[in-house]
XYZ file of C-alpha atoms in Angstrom:
723
model
C -21.144 -36.767 1.962
C -17.984 -35.594 1.686
C -15.694 -37.971 0.125
C -12.366 -36.138 0.291
C -13.404 -35.321 4.406
C -13.901 -39.463 4.551
C -10.423 -40.223 2.922
C -8.567 -37.733 4.058
C -9.622 -38.914 7.792
C -8.501 -42.150 6.911
C -5.514 -41.339 5.121
C -4.081 -38.181 6.736
C -1.512 -39.773 8.742
C -1.344 -43.939 7.882
C -1.781 -45.657 4.684
C -1.802 -49.198 4.246
C 1.399 -50.319 5.684
C 2.759 -47.504 7.003
C 4.077 -48.305 10.951
C 3.367 -45.591 13.638
C 6.060 -43.282 14.680
C 8.781 -44.909 16.726
C 9.224 -43.605 19.987
C 5.861 -42.481 20.546
C 4.386 -45.388 22.550
C 5.566 -44.508 26.368
C 5.521 -48.096 28.581
C 1.939 -48.217 29.406
C -0.283 -51.526 29.498
C -1.634 -53.155 26.488
C -4.794 -52.248 25.703
C -7.378 -55.248 25.892
C -8.538 -56.652 22.610
C -12.077 -57.472 20.681
C -13.004 -60.970 20.986
C -9.479 -62.461 20.976
C -8.489 -60.340 17.675
C -5.248 -58.044 17.219
C -8.001 -55.188 17.210
C -8.116 -52.781 20.585
C -11.017 -52.747 22.482
C -10.101 -48.769 22.011
C -11.038 -48.555 18.853
C -14.887 -49.312 19.046
C -15.420 -46.381 20.832
C -13.248 -44.121 18.080
C -15.607 -45.854 15.392
C -18.763 -45.096 17.406
C -17.270 -41.598 18.168
C -16.860 -41.106 14.429
C -20.204 -42.129 13.308
C -22.391 -40.000 15.907
C -19.700 -36.909 14.956
C -20.576 -37.501 11.319
C -24.261 -37.954 11.602
C -24.257 -34.391 13.463
C -22.268 -33.028 10.956
C -24.247 -33.890 7.841
C -27.461 -33.825 9.254
C -27.312 -30.242 10.411
C -25.840 -29.138 7.262
C -28.434 -31.202 5.405
C -31.109 -28.822 6.191
C -28.947 -25.551 6.309
C -29.510 -23.844 3.492
C -33.602 -24.138 3.871
C -32.969 -22.740 7.297
C -31.437 -19.823 5.291
C -34.167 -19.497 3.434
C -36.945 -20.340 4.805
C -36.355 -19.602 8.863
C -34.057 -15.811 8.036
C -36.182 -15.285 4.973
C -32.998 -14.804 2.624
C -32.805 -14.549 -0.418
C -31.313 -17.461 -2.505
C -28.199 -15.917 -3.463
C -27.751 -14.830 -0.037
C -28.465 -18.902 1.547
C -26.130 -19.943 -0.738
C -23.118 -17.869 -0.201
C -23.488 -18.149 3.737
C -23.689 -21.881 3.169
C -20.440 -22.092 0.644
C -18.694 -19.817 3.611
C -19.556 -22.143 6.392
C -18.440 -25.331 4.280
C -15.088 -23.226 3.333
C -14.437 -22.418 6.928
C -14.896 -26.422 8.208
C -12.006 -27.016 4.984
C -9.622 -24.444 6.171
C -9.738 -25.046 10.396
C -8.317 -28.482 9.803
C -5.006 -26.830 9.370
C -5.673 -25.059 12.952
C -6.511 -28.997 14.422
C -3.539 -30.277 13.211
C -1.110 -27.939 14.357
C -2.787 -27.842 17.394
C -2.177 -31.620 17.998
C 1.400 -32.132 16.577
C 2.996 -29.099 18.182
C 1.110 -28.528 21.434
C -1.697 -30.624 22.703
C -1.393 -34.307 21.183
C -4.290 -35.717 19.245
C -6.746 -37.164 22.398
C -6.513 -33.665 24.357
C -7.448 -31.461 21.050
C -10.202 -34.540 19.943
C -11.482 -33.536 23.469
C -11.071 -29.872 23.532
C -12.372 -28.923 19.972
C -15.318 -31.806 20.269
C -16.559 -29.556 23.552
C -16.465 -26.438 21.270
C -18.223 -28.573 18.566
C -21.081 -29.096 21.417
C -21.162 -25.703 22.506
C -21.772 -24.886 18.656
C -24.426 -27.037 18.308
C -26.148 -26.028 21.116
C -25.955 -22.561 20.328
C -27.558 -23.235 16.856
C -30.153 -25.178 18.061
C -31.018 -22.261 20.601
C -30.812 -20.172 17.899
C -33.641 -21.867 15.597
C -36.343 -21.550 18.234
C -39.004 -19.009 16.621
C -40.037 -17.432 20.138
C -36.644 -16.578 21.343
C -35.838 -12.961 20.201
C -36.039 -11.548 17.291
C -34.272 -12.492 13.975
C -31.201 -10.463 14.994
C -30.770 -12.285 17.897
C -31.355 -15.920 15.567
C -28.659 -14.906 13.046
C -26.030 -13.746 15.667
C -26.853 -17.452 17.699
C -26.808 -19.341 14.667
C -23.635 -17.322 12.937
C -21.823 -17.790 16.287
C -22.915 -21.484 16.259
C -21.762 -21.968 12.601
C -18.505 -20.505 13.572
C -17.873 -23.065 16.648
C -18.875 -26.126 14.813
C -16.867 -25.200 11.834
C -13.977 -24.430 14.185
C -14.628 -28.178 15.780
C -15.429 -30.472 13.051
C -12.810 -29.281 10.968
C -10.151 -28.976 13.994
C -10.721 -32.515 14.936
C -10.827 -33.417 11.218
C -7.131 -34.454 10.783
C -7.013 -35.984 13.799
C -9.881 -38.919 14.877
C -8.431 -41.458 12.278
C -4.687 -40.686 12.980
C -5.292 -41.475 16.649
C -7.399 -44.752 15.548
C -4.112 -46.037 13.980
C -2.431 -44.877 17.141
C -4.039 -47.662 18.731
C -2.573 -50.675 16.932
C 0.668 -52.267 17.553
C 3.670 -51.997 15.159
C 3.024 -55.578 13.853
C -0.513 -55.455 13.141
C -0.397 -53.346 10.045
C -3.033 -55.345 8.287
C -5.542 -54.548 11.620
C -5.042 -50.913 10.824
C -5.519 -51.013 7.204
C -8.807 -53.173 8.066
C -9.513 -50.365 10.685
C -9.570 -47.844 8.287
C -12.255 -49.586 5.686
C -14.329 -49.896 9.116
C -13.375 -46.397 9.932
C -14.864 -45.089 6.345
C -17.741 -47.726 6.577
C -18.749 -45.460 9.840
C -18.714 -42.484 8.377
C -20.862 -43.123 5.248
C -23.256 -44.926 6.994
C -23.839 -41.277 9.863
C -23.716 -39.479 6.487
C -26.100 -41.449 4.991
C -28.798 -41.986 7.454
C -28.466 -38.370 8.535
C -28.896 -36.726 5.372
C -32.070 -38.745 4.928
C -33.412 -38.585 8.735
C -32.753 -34.490 9.490
C -34.961 -33.305 6.373
C -37.968 -35.423 8.213
C -37.971 -33.893 11.353
C -37.375 -30.580 9.451
C -40.557 -31.407 7.695
C -42.223 -33.715 8.647
C -42.355 -32.472 12.624
C -44.312 -29.658 13.449
C -43.154 -27.046 16.380
C -43.989 -23.506 16.863
C -46.198 -23.653 13.913
C -43.869 -23.979 11.389
C -40.917 -26.497 9.953
C -39.084 -27.865 13.443
C -35.487 -26.129 12.442
C -35.146 -26.359 16.550
C -35.224 -30.281 16.149
C -33.379 -30.851 12.630
C -30.590 -29.047 14.637
C -31.271 -30.776 18.274
C -30.941 -34.229 17.041
C -27.214 -33.782 15.966
C -26.151 -31.802 18.717
C -27.691 -34.900 21.058
C -25.282 -37.142 18.598
C -22.225 -34.682 18.940
C -22.799 -34.797 22.872
C -23.072 -38.744 22.648
C -20.003 -38.495 20.464
C -17.853 -37.029 23.053
C -19.084 -38.786 25.768
C -18.073 -42.394 24.153
C -14.768 -41.162 23.188
C -14.129 -39.776 26.886
C -15.708 -43.442 28.180
C -12.757 -44.817 26.163
C -9.797 -42.724 28.391
C -8.815 -45.590 30.223
C -7.958 -47.969 26.957
C -6.256 -45.395 24.715
C -2.650 -45.147 23.575
C -2.341 -41.484 23.467
C 1.095 -39.734 21.821
C 3.128 -37.154 22.953
C 3.069 -33.939 20.104
C 5.635 -34.152 17.536
C 5.951 -31.487 15.786
C 3.892 -29.885 12.448
C 6.087 -31.206 9.389
C 3.250 -28.608 7.789
C 4.954 -25.813 9.400
C 8.096 -27.263 8.731
C 7.469 -27.029 5.330
C 6.102 -23.507 5.133
C 8.826 -21.982 7.263
C 11.695 -23.908 4.677
C 9.721 -22.354 1.287
C 9.386 -19.160 3.032
C 13.054 -19.052 4.009
C 13.803 -20.394 0.195
C 12.056 -17.238 -1.382
C 13.202 -14.928 1.313
C 17.074 -16.062 0.757
C 16.771 -16.393 -3.059
C 15.687 -12.510 -2.951
C 18.341 -11.122 -0.562
C 20.663 -12.865 -3.115
C 19.643 -11.261 -6.193
C 23.318 -10.138 -7.559
C 24.574 -11.639 -11.201
C 27.818 -13.001 -9.144
C 25.852 -15.342 -7.043
C 26.029 -18.697 -8.695
C 22.174 -19.780 -9.831
C 20.833 -23.070 -7.926
C 19.373 -25.967 -10.266
C 15.895 -25.555 -8.039
C 14.348 -22.537 -6.262
C 14.185 -24.453 -2.709
C 17.710 -24.973 -2.911
C 17.764 -21.769 -1.485
C 17.170 -22.647 1.999
C 20.004 -25.186 1.917
C 22.115 -23.078 4.391
C 19.161 -23.661 7.300
C 17.579 -26.838 6.475
C 18.800 -30.450 6.068
C 18.899 -31.624 1.963
C 16.536 -34.523 2.974
C 13.518 -31.713 4.191
C 14.246 -29.935 1.129
C 14.293 -32.959 -0.988
C 10.514 -34.082 0.545
C 9.593 -30.477 -0.333
C 10.248 -30.482 -3.906
C 7.981 -33.529 -3.875
C 5.296 -32.099 -2.237
C 5.559 -28.799 -4.668
C 5.679 -31.529 -7.608
C 2.225 -32.435 -6.448
C 0.428 -29.123 -4.759
C 1.461 -27.769 -8.486
C -1.415 -29.639 -9.730
C -3.688 -29.010 -6.916
C -4.166 -26.039 -8.489
C -6.967 -26.522 -11.061
C -8.732 -28.626 -8.281
C -11.052 -25.854 -6.344
C -12.946 -26.213 -9.820
C -14.409 -29.521 -9.249
C -15.321 -28.909 -5.446
C -16.787 -25.748 -6.291
C -19.522 -27.567 -8.556
C -19.763 -31.029 -6.198
C -20.856 -28.717 -2.766
C -23.459 -27.104 -4.481
C -25.569 -30.496 -3.550
C -26.302 -28.594 -0.672
C -27.046 -25.267 -1.948
C -28.130 -24.975 -5.252
C -29.346 -28.366 -6.073
C -31.468 -28.584 -3.015
C -33.063 -25.097 -3.586
C -33.421 -26.640 -7.123
C -35.556 -29.240 -5.609
C -37.911 -27.151 -3.841
C -39.492 -26.152 -7.139
C -40.330 -29.637 -8.246
C -42.803 -32.283 -7.588
C -41.834 -34.580 -4.741
C -44.580 -36.911 -4.750
C -43.305 -40.672 -5.404
C -46.567 -42.072 -4.856
C -45.783 -43.927 -1.706
C -43.327 -41.563 -0.116
C -43.375 -37.529 -0.616
C -39.856 -36.821 -0.297
C -38.472 -33.684 1.705
C -36.330 -31.662 -0.982
C -33.085 -31.626 1.333
C -33.805 -35.291 1.167
C -32.272 -35.861 -2.177
C -28.641 -35.337 -0.651
C -29.003 -38.956 0.736
C -28.528 -40.163 -3.082
C -24.699 -39.459 -2.670
C -23.604 -41.086 0.074
C -25.591 -44.250 -0.822
C -24.521 -44.605 -4.781
C -21.227 -43.831 -3.395
C -21.332 -47.002 -1.636
C -22.305 -48.276 -4.693
C -20.542 -46.732 -6.996
C -16.807 -48.320 -5.167
C -16.945 -51.477 -5.587
C -18.576 -51.358 -9.187
C -15.469 -49.310 -10.463
C -12.937 -51.238 -8.540
C -14.086 -54.383 -8.956
C -15.745 -54.167 -12.420
C -15.410 -50.962 -14.531
C -11.802 -50.381 -14.222
C -11.021 -54.091 -14.844
C -13.071 -53.799 -17.926
C -10.869 -51.053 -19.000
C -7.659 -52.738 -18.424
C -8.634 -55.274 -20.283
C -9.081 -53.660 -23.342
C -5.614 -52.135 -22.863
C -6.274 -48.548 -22.109
C -4.375 -46.565 -20.348
C -6.624 -45.042 -17.561
C -3.871 -43.517 -15.454
C -4.984 -41.278 -12.577
C -4.864 -38.148 -14.283
C -7.098 -39.030 -17.132
C -9.766 -40.483 -14.439
C -9.568 -37.691 -12.480
C -9.969 -35.151 -15.822
C -13.108 -37.981 -16.366
C -14.596 -37.124 -13.069
C -14.414 -33.254 -13.709
C -15.975 -33.901 -16.909
C -18.941 -36.082 -15.331
C -19.452 -33.057 -12.470
C -19.881 -30.683 -15.521
C -22.005 -33.120 -17.662
C -24.209 -33.029 -14.062
C -24.222 -29.686 -14.064
C -25.038 -29.163 -18.073
C -28.352 -31.477 -16.461
C -29.072 -28.962 -14.056
C -28.988 -26.684 -16.342
C -31.995 -28.159 -18.633
C -34.060 -29.121 -15.580
C -33.880 -25.573 -14.287
C -35.205 -24.228 -17.702
C -37.870 -26.973 -17.393
C -39.007 -25.513 -13.740
C -39.011 -21.822 -15.105
C -41.790 -22.712 -17.089
C -44.597 -22.495 -14.430
C -42.752 -19.520 -12.466
C -44.209 -16.151 -12.783
C -42.700 -13.825 -15.149
C -39.729 -11.110 -13.834
C -40.543 -7.836 -13.677
C -38.835 -5.071 -14.587
C -39.179 -1.304 -13.475
C -42.356 0.180 -15.073
C -44.038 -3.502 -15.255
C -46.964 -4.957 -14.059
C -49.031 -8.045 -14.509
C -53.143 -8.042 -14.588
C -55.716 -10.904 -15.115
C -58.999 -10.331 -14.781
C -61.839 -13.097 -12.929
C -65.082 -12.567 -13.742
C -67.563 -13.773 -10.909
C -70.922 -12.086 -12.805
C -72.939 -14.795 -14.177
C -72.598 -13.171 -18.219
C -69.761 -12.041 -20.051
C -67.976 -8.967 -19.521
C -65.665 -6.984 -21.818
C -62.810 -5.201 -19.891
C -60.906 -2.039 -21.315
C -58.246 -0.306 -19.559
C -57.607 3.381 -21.544
C -54.610 3.451 -23.100
C -53.884 -0.008 -23.241
C -54.254 -2.712 -25.290
C -55.187 -5.741 -23.479
C -58.238 -8.261 -23.058
C -59.303 -8.119 -26.864
C -62.220 -10.862 -26.385
C -65.180 -11.105 -23.324
C -64.189 -12.735 -20.503
C -66.711 -15.334 -19.542
C -67.789 -16.107 -16.367
C -66.149 -17.978 -14.559
C -63.255 -18.406 -17.025
C -59.911 -19.450 -15.708
C -57.322 -17.029 -16.928
C -54.600 -18.702 -19.058
C -52.035 -16.249 -18.194
C -51.662 -12.485 -16.968
C -51.138 -9.856 -19.263
C -48.416 -7.724 -19.007
C -48.972 -3.726 -18.333
C -46.462 -0.779 -19.178
C -47.182 2.034 -16.673
C -45.711 5.785 -17.195
C -43.872 5.281 -13.900
C -43.381 3.541 -10.371
C -47.458 3.808 -10.263
C -49.952 5.069 -12.446
C -53.659 5.317 -12.006
C -55.560 3.655 -14.233
C -58.901 3.804 -15.577
C -60.990 0.392 -16.490
C -64.485 0.627 -18.217
C -66.721 -3.057 -17.905
C -69.508 -3.570 -20.379
C -72.004 -6.021 -18.792
C -75.159 -6.978 -20.885
C -75.387 -3.185 -22.719
C -73.926 -0.681 -19.738
C -70.884 0.731 -19.214
C -69.289 1.007 -15.673
C -65.933 2.503 -15.082
C -63.646 2.249 -12.230
C -60.259 4.087 -11.410
C -57.296 1.874 -9.596
C -53.515 2.998 -8.949
C -51.286 0.393 -9.993
C -47.749 -0.199 -8.535
C -44.874 -1.590 -11.243
C -43.492 -5.107 -10.222
C -46.419 -5.959 -8.493
C -49.563 -8.516 -9.861
C -52.890 -8.181 -9.984
C -56.540 -9.598 -10.513
C -59.336 -7.435 -11.213
C -62.268 -9.251 -9.595
C -65.445 -8.352 -11.802
C -69.049 -9.451 -9.959
C -72.335 -8.738 -9.428
C -73.936 -6.844 -6.003
C -77.405 -5.659 -5.261
C -78.147 -5.840 -9.233
C -75.470 -3.951 -10.218
C -71.679 -4.772 -11.354
C -68.725 -3.764 -9.030
C -65.395 -4.446 -9.213
C -62.329 -5.208 -6.893
C -58.256 -4.771 -7.812
C -56.485 -7.397 -5.190
C -52.656 -8.059 -5.081
C -51.765 -11.497 -5.957
C -48.164 -13.723 -5.097
C -45.219 -12.058 -7.435
C -43.432 -15.604 -7.162
C -44.239 -19.134 -6.283
C -44.266 -20.201 -2.573
C -41.088 -20.909 -1.254
C -40.104 -24.930 -0.244
C -42.786 -26.322 -2.718
C -46.018 -25.378 -0.556
C -49.258 -24.155 -1.816
C -50.577 -20.618 -1.223
C -54.154 -20.519 -1.618
C -56.643 -17.850 -0.751
C -60.501 -17.097 -0.466
C -63.032 -14.652 -1.946
C -66.176 -14.987 -0.079
C -69.054 -14.470 -2.913
C -72.046 -14.934 -0.112
C -73.557 -12.202 1.561
C -72.854 -13.126 5.038
C -69.540 -12.990 7.004
C -67.513 -16.725 6.768
C -65.223 -18.647 9.224
C -63.117 -21.332 7.807
C -60.997 -24.135 8.808
C -58.970 -26.662 6.594
C -58.085 -29.971 8.382
C -58.229 -27.962 11.530
C -55.143 -26.635 11.113
C -55.778 -22.854 9.066
C -58.756 -20.705 10.481
C -59.266 -17.992 7.941
C -62.063 -15.619 8.465
C -63.438 -13.591 5.119
C -66.193 -10.821 5.553
C -68.958 -11.056 2.763
C -69.666 -9.650 -0.839
C -66.712 -10.895 -2.474
C -64.089 -9.550 -0.098
C -60.479 -11.437 -0.357
C -58.919 -13.208 2.790
C -54.793 -13.074 2.495
C -52.446 -15.877 1.371
C -52.161 -18.878 3.377
C -49.319 -21.487 2.813
C -49.902 -25.196 3.123
C -48.230 -28.067 2.872
C -49.100 -29.865 -0.680
C -51.998 -32.095 0.408
C -55.539 -32.755 -0.718
C -58.026 -30.718 1.551
C -61.081 -32.116 1.655
C -62.402 -32.330 5.816
C -62.507 -28.593 5.433
C -65.264 -26.499 7.159
C -67.143 -23.173 6.447
C -68.804 -21.261 9.392
C -71.724 -19.038 8.645
C -74.479 -17.066 10.649
C -76.814 -19.859 9.447
C -74.775 -23.021 10.516
C -71.475 -25.088 9.526
C -70.804 -26.938 6.487
C -68.529 -29.029 4.628
C -65.619 -27.712 2.939
C -63.852 -29.633 0.052
C -60.941 -27.946 -1.761
C -58.997 -30.950 -3.488
C -55.487 -31.179 -4.288
C -53.667 -28.004 -3.521
C -50.344 -28.976 -5.376
C -46.374 -28.069 -4.861
C -45.378 -24.720 -5.326
C -48.971 -23.384 -6.615
C -50.920 -20.480 -6.018
C -54.743 -20.777 -5.986
C -57.646 -18.720 -5.425
C -61.022 -20.359 -4.541
C -64.067 -18.605 -4.834
C -66.962 -19.380 -2.436
C -70.056 -19.003 -4.316
C -73.161 -21.145 -2.864
C -74.374 -22.627 -0.173
C -76.685 -25.198 -2.100
C -77.991 -28.632 -0.208
C -75.871 -28.844 2.820
C -72.554 -28.158 1.216
C -70.363 -25.151 0.144
C -70.073 -24.606 -3.879
C -66.369 -23.515 -4.723
C -64.862 -22.239 -7.716
C -60.809 -23.074 -7.906
C -58.821 -21.157 -10.053
C -54.868 -21.841 -10.369
C -53.136 -18.289 -9.982
C -49.501 -19.614 -10.700
C -48.959 -23.424 -11.895
C -47.976 -26.274 -9.541
C -44.609 -27.557 -10.672
C -44.608 -29.977 -13.072
C -40.515 -31.282 -13.434
C -40.801 -34.576 -11.352
C -37.574 -34.508 -8.358
C -36.854 -38.066 -9.846
C -35.670 -35.956 -13.004
C -32.561 -34.931 -10.423
C -31.216 -38.638 -10.378
C -28.734 -38.458 -13.415
C -27.449 -35.101 -11.785
C -26.473 -37.492 -8.793
C -25.521 -40.270 -10.718
C -22.756 -38.128 -12.880
C -21.581 -36.280 -9.902
C -21.224 -39.282 -7.674
C -19.242 -41.195 -10.427
C -17.544 -38.370 -10.814
C -16.487 -37.862 -6.852
C -15.414 -41.632 -7.102
C -13.128 -41.259 -10.057
C -11.746 -38.036 -8.990
C -11.498 -37.570 -5.515
C -10.344 -41.537 -4.759
C -8.028 -41.492 -7.339
C -6.642 -37.710 -6.869
C -5.879 -38.980 -3.029
C -4.466 -41.944 -4.069
C -2.067 -40.500 -7.063
C -1.218 -37.887 -4.639
C -0.244 -40.295 -1.715
C 1.912 -42.146 -4.164
C 3.513 -39.047 -5.150
C 4.899 -38.097 -1.905
C 7.219 -39.199 0.808
C 5.971 -40.587 4.101
C 6.297 -37.914 6.198
C 4.531 -35.238 3.831
C 1.823 -36.764 3.557
C -0.128 -34.440 6.104
C 1.167 -31.488 4.066
C -1.002 -33.177 0.959
C -3.820 -33.849 3.233
C -3.663 -29.778 4.206
C -3.448 -28.888 0.469
C -6.237 -31.402 -0.731
C -8.426 -30.021 2.047
C -7.843 -26.152 1.031
C -8.558 -26.883 -2.435
C -12.374 -27.915 -0.969
C -12.407 -24.844 0.755
C -11.152 -22.675 -2.423
C -13.967 -24.126 -4.519
C -16.413 -23.116 -1.878
C -15.054 -19.654 -1.185
C -15.830 -19.472 -5.514
C -19.261 -20.418 -4.736
C -20.126 -17.936 -2.778
C -18.305 -14.859 -4.857
C -20.063 -16.025 -7.516
C -23.584 -16.156 -6.017
C -23.116 -12.972 -4.027
C -21.200 -10.912 -6.859
C -22.368 -11.975 -10.178
C -26.505 -12.996 -9.612
C -27.644 -14.380 -12.514
C -30.535 -16.232 -13.339
C -29.787 -19.836 -12.133
C -29.815 -21.560 -15.860
C -27.156 -19.625 -16.532
C -25.164 -19.973 -13.338
C -25.207 -23.818 -14.185
C -24.212 -23.196 -17.317
C -20.975 -20.676 -16.206
C -19.797 -23.446 -13.361
C -19.779 -26.162 -16.654
C -17.943 -23.864 -19.026
C -15.716 -23.248 -16.301
C -14.897 -26.617 -15.164
C -14.726 -28.056 -18.753
C -11.915 -25.319 -19.185
C -10.135 -26.071 -16.133
C -10.380 -29.479 -16.851
C -8.327 -28.765 -20.033
C -6.121 -26.904 -18.660
C -5.762 -29.988 -15.364
C -5.350 -32.174 -18.610
C -2.411 -30.558 -20.339
C -0.436 -30.022 -16.716
C -1.262 -33.749 -16.628
C 0.140 -34.525 -19.725
C 3.440 -32.890 -18.944
C 3.498 -34.497 -15.275
C 6.047 -37.443 -14.980
C 5.337 -39.553 -12.074
C 7.907 -40.403 -9.755
C 8.821 -43.136 -7.179
C 9.467 -40.773 -4.139
C 12.320 -43.395 -2.808
C 14.224 -42.879 -6.607
C 13.812 -39.020 -6.406
C 15.467 -38.694 -3.082
C 18.374 -40.612 -4.225
C 18.367 -38.279 -7.187
C 18.545 -35.380 -4.788
C 21.258 -36.324 -2.836
C 23.039 -37.101 -5.807
C 22.284 -33.449 -7.097
C 23.213 -32.137 -3.812
C 26.439 -33.508 -3.695
C 27.329 -32.163 -7.027
C 26.217 -28.720 -6.495
C 28.021 -27.829 -2.938
C 30.223 -25.361 -5.388
C 27.475 -23.462 -6.368
C 27.331 -21.690 -2.618
C 30.335 -20.166 -3.187
C 30.140 -16.155 -2.828
C 26.448 -16.415 -0.810
C 25.725 -12.595 0.549
C 24.687 -15.218 3.682
C 25.256 -11.858 5.869
C 22.290 -10.441 4.664
C 20.129 -13.384 5.936
C 18.902 -14.460 9.193
C 20.241 -18.068 9.941
């Protein structure tokens, strides 16, 4: 869940006690009230609309990284980069929506038009997730177009919906408007909490087209967005619709640009200096606007280090979700989907806010500690950094069950002895397998082969009961092999088969079969998988299965049908199952674990989420409240835009790191931890020298300074500036 998204929507145009802009409301019939209260009936439509829209957005985004990884088969770095590119775009586009609403269409029409764009994006995204529709290029194009439209829609309406809700209240009902924002915020969190839990279930527990049902996981959020649009339009006759007022953000940008341009054109030493660089805009803009811009730029300067926090925070939906796919998700009564862990954030936020406001902060005040807003935000940064430090430790533990990373001219090999007696295996010019391999001995680990090129023909010698047999096999670099040794027709023989080079994705289990019978077999596993394996120690391809206990399989041969029990196929493990015999009406098997199962439990991610959620409460809520207190009422939308841009820049930084500097995942976590701690120090130093002000007092000082500095304008080369 994105807390800044929630807060900025609630605070973008109104704060507690603010009156709506004068002259916004034409003469019109008053909106009906809810149950005799002072709450307009129209806000019910707005709250329901926001719940459905947030469900739509967060539900879609919860499964997005795994969609890239599993459906497109992109690697983790590319999946992470595209995820954060989308997230960044969602926080750039609110500026577009604000300009459209304030300068052109008004809030109501902007919400309607961009919601239609939003719905179209969802529908295109859902269609792109149907496997039978075209090839992968078609899926990628449809998905990227859909994501672009979704980003334009969700970002565009972000600064409009809550402000439109505030417009529904009459001037004298400021307390009701303030409570409305609390209800509005609750609807955002409820939509986020429910959707981040439900949509991963739709993805993983429901199967369509023979695999995870991403079409349904995207389709349900699309339906909720359609419902959001319908509900919003249904209340059209009840809304108070304000006309466009002009966009203050554009005015601020123009004022800053003019000041810079004017200063550059008047660099003569004969021209007196001015107290502040923004004073160079005084030839065109009012002293009130310049004074307000000065207040805003002081706060925006403090925003410079903030993107690093969001760079870490938003990786809950990318790197942390990918980490969860490599963990044990069995909680006893329920097996959690890896992308469901994201629901912890909105849940913890709802728990932490009252704990911090009613418990922690009052306790700190009782201890007479000066816990200023800057210190709260710095503490939030530290907590987020600690969360990533824990993520790095967990990643190191997870990697203990991973296959070794192979470099050029390296391969891995092991021996599976399916003969009745021990076998001594030697490879020419290789110092491996010093001890004989026992019959049906489960190899502890793979042995590393060093080759003399991209591939090499190797000479294998097998010693068995005083006899030596020789075989030649070609081995390729960066490959993993099993040498299968078996007895056939009274003689020793062997096969060299290729194994998996990495863990199965998304916590699935991989299984293959070796048929040790003298007849072909057909295998069914829980009526889901049909596998044909030829006789005489032929090996099947790997099949990917959900983690489960598989004791209801069938083995069909020429002589009959027999039950097949495989036992537990665990998260992320790879198995080789050898069919050894049929005895007593049952199939006898031997199971070897090629790649170890995920043995780090997903519950170990809970401390990460606790820390980063606590950090979010301290950082985000405090940061917005502090920045709003330091700016005049007319400039709050400018600060909102600046805050959103810090989120966008943070996501942009993540995609740059993921694509430009690929590294081991634990090392990347450590890098982000160190960077955030360094930025925290810089931010603390900036905050130490920052002097808190009351915007009203600062306005009075600016007026006095303006009066005393009018003489400085003499000699200005105004003819060089287009006024």
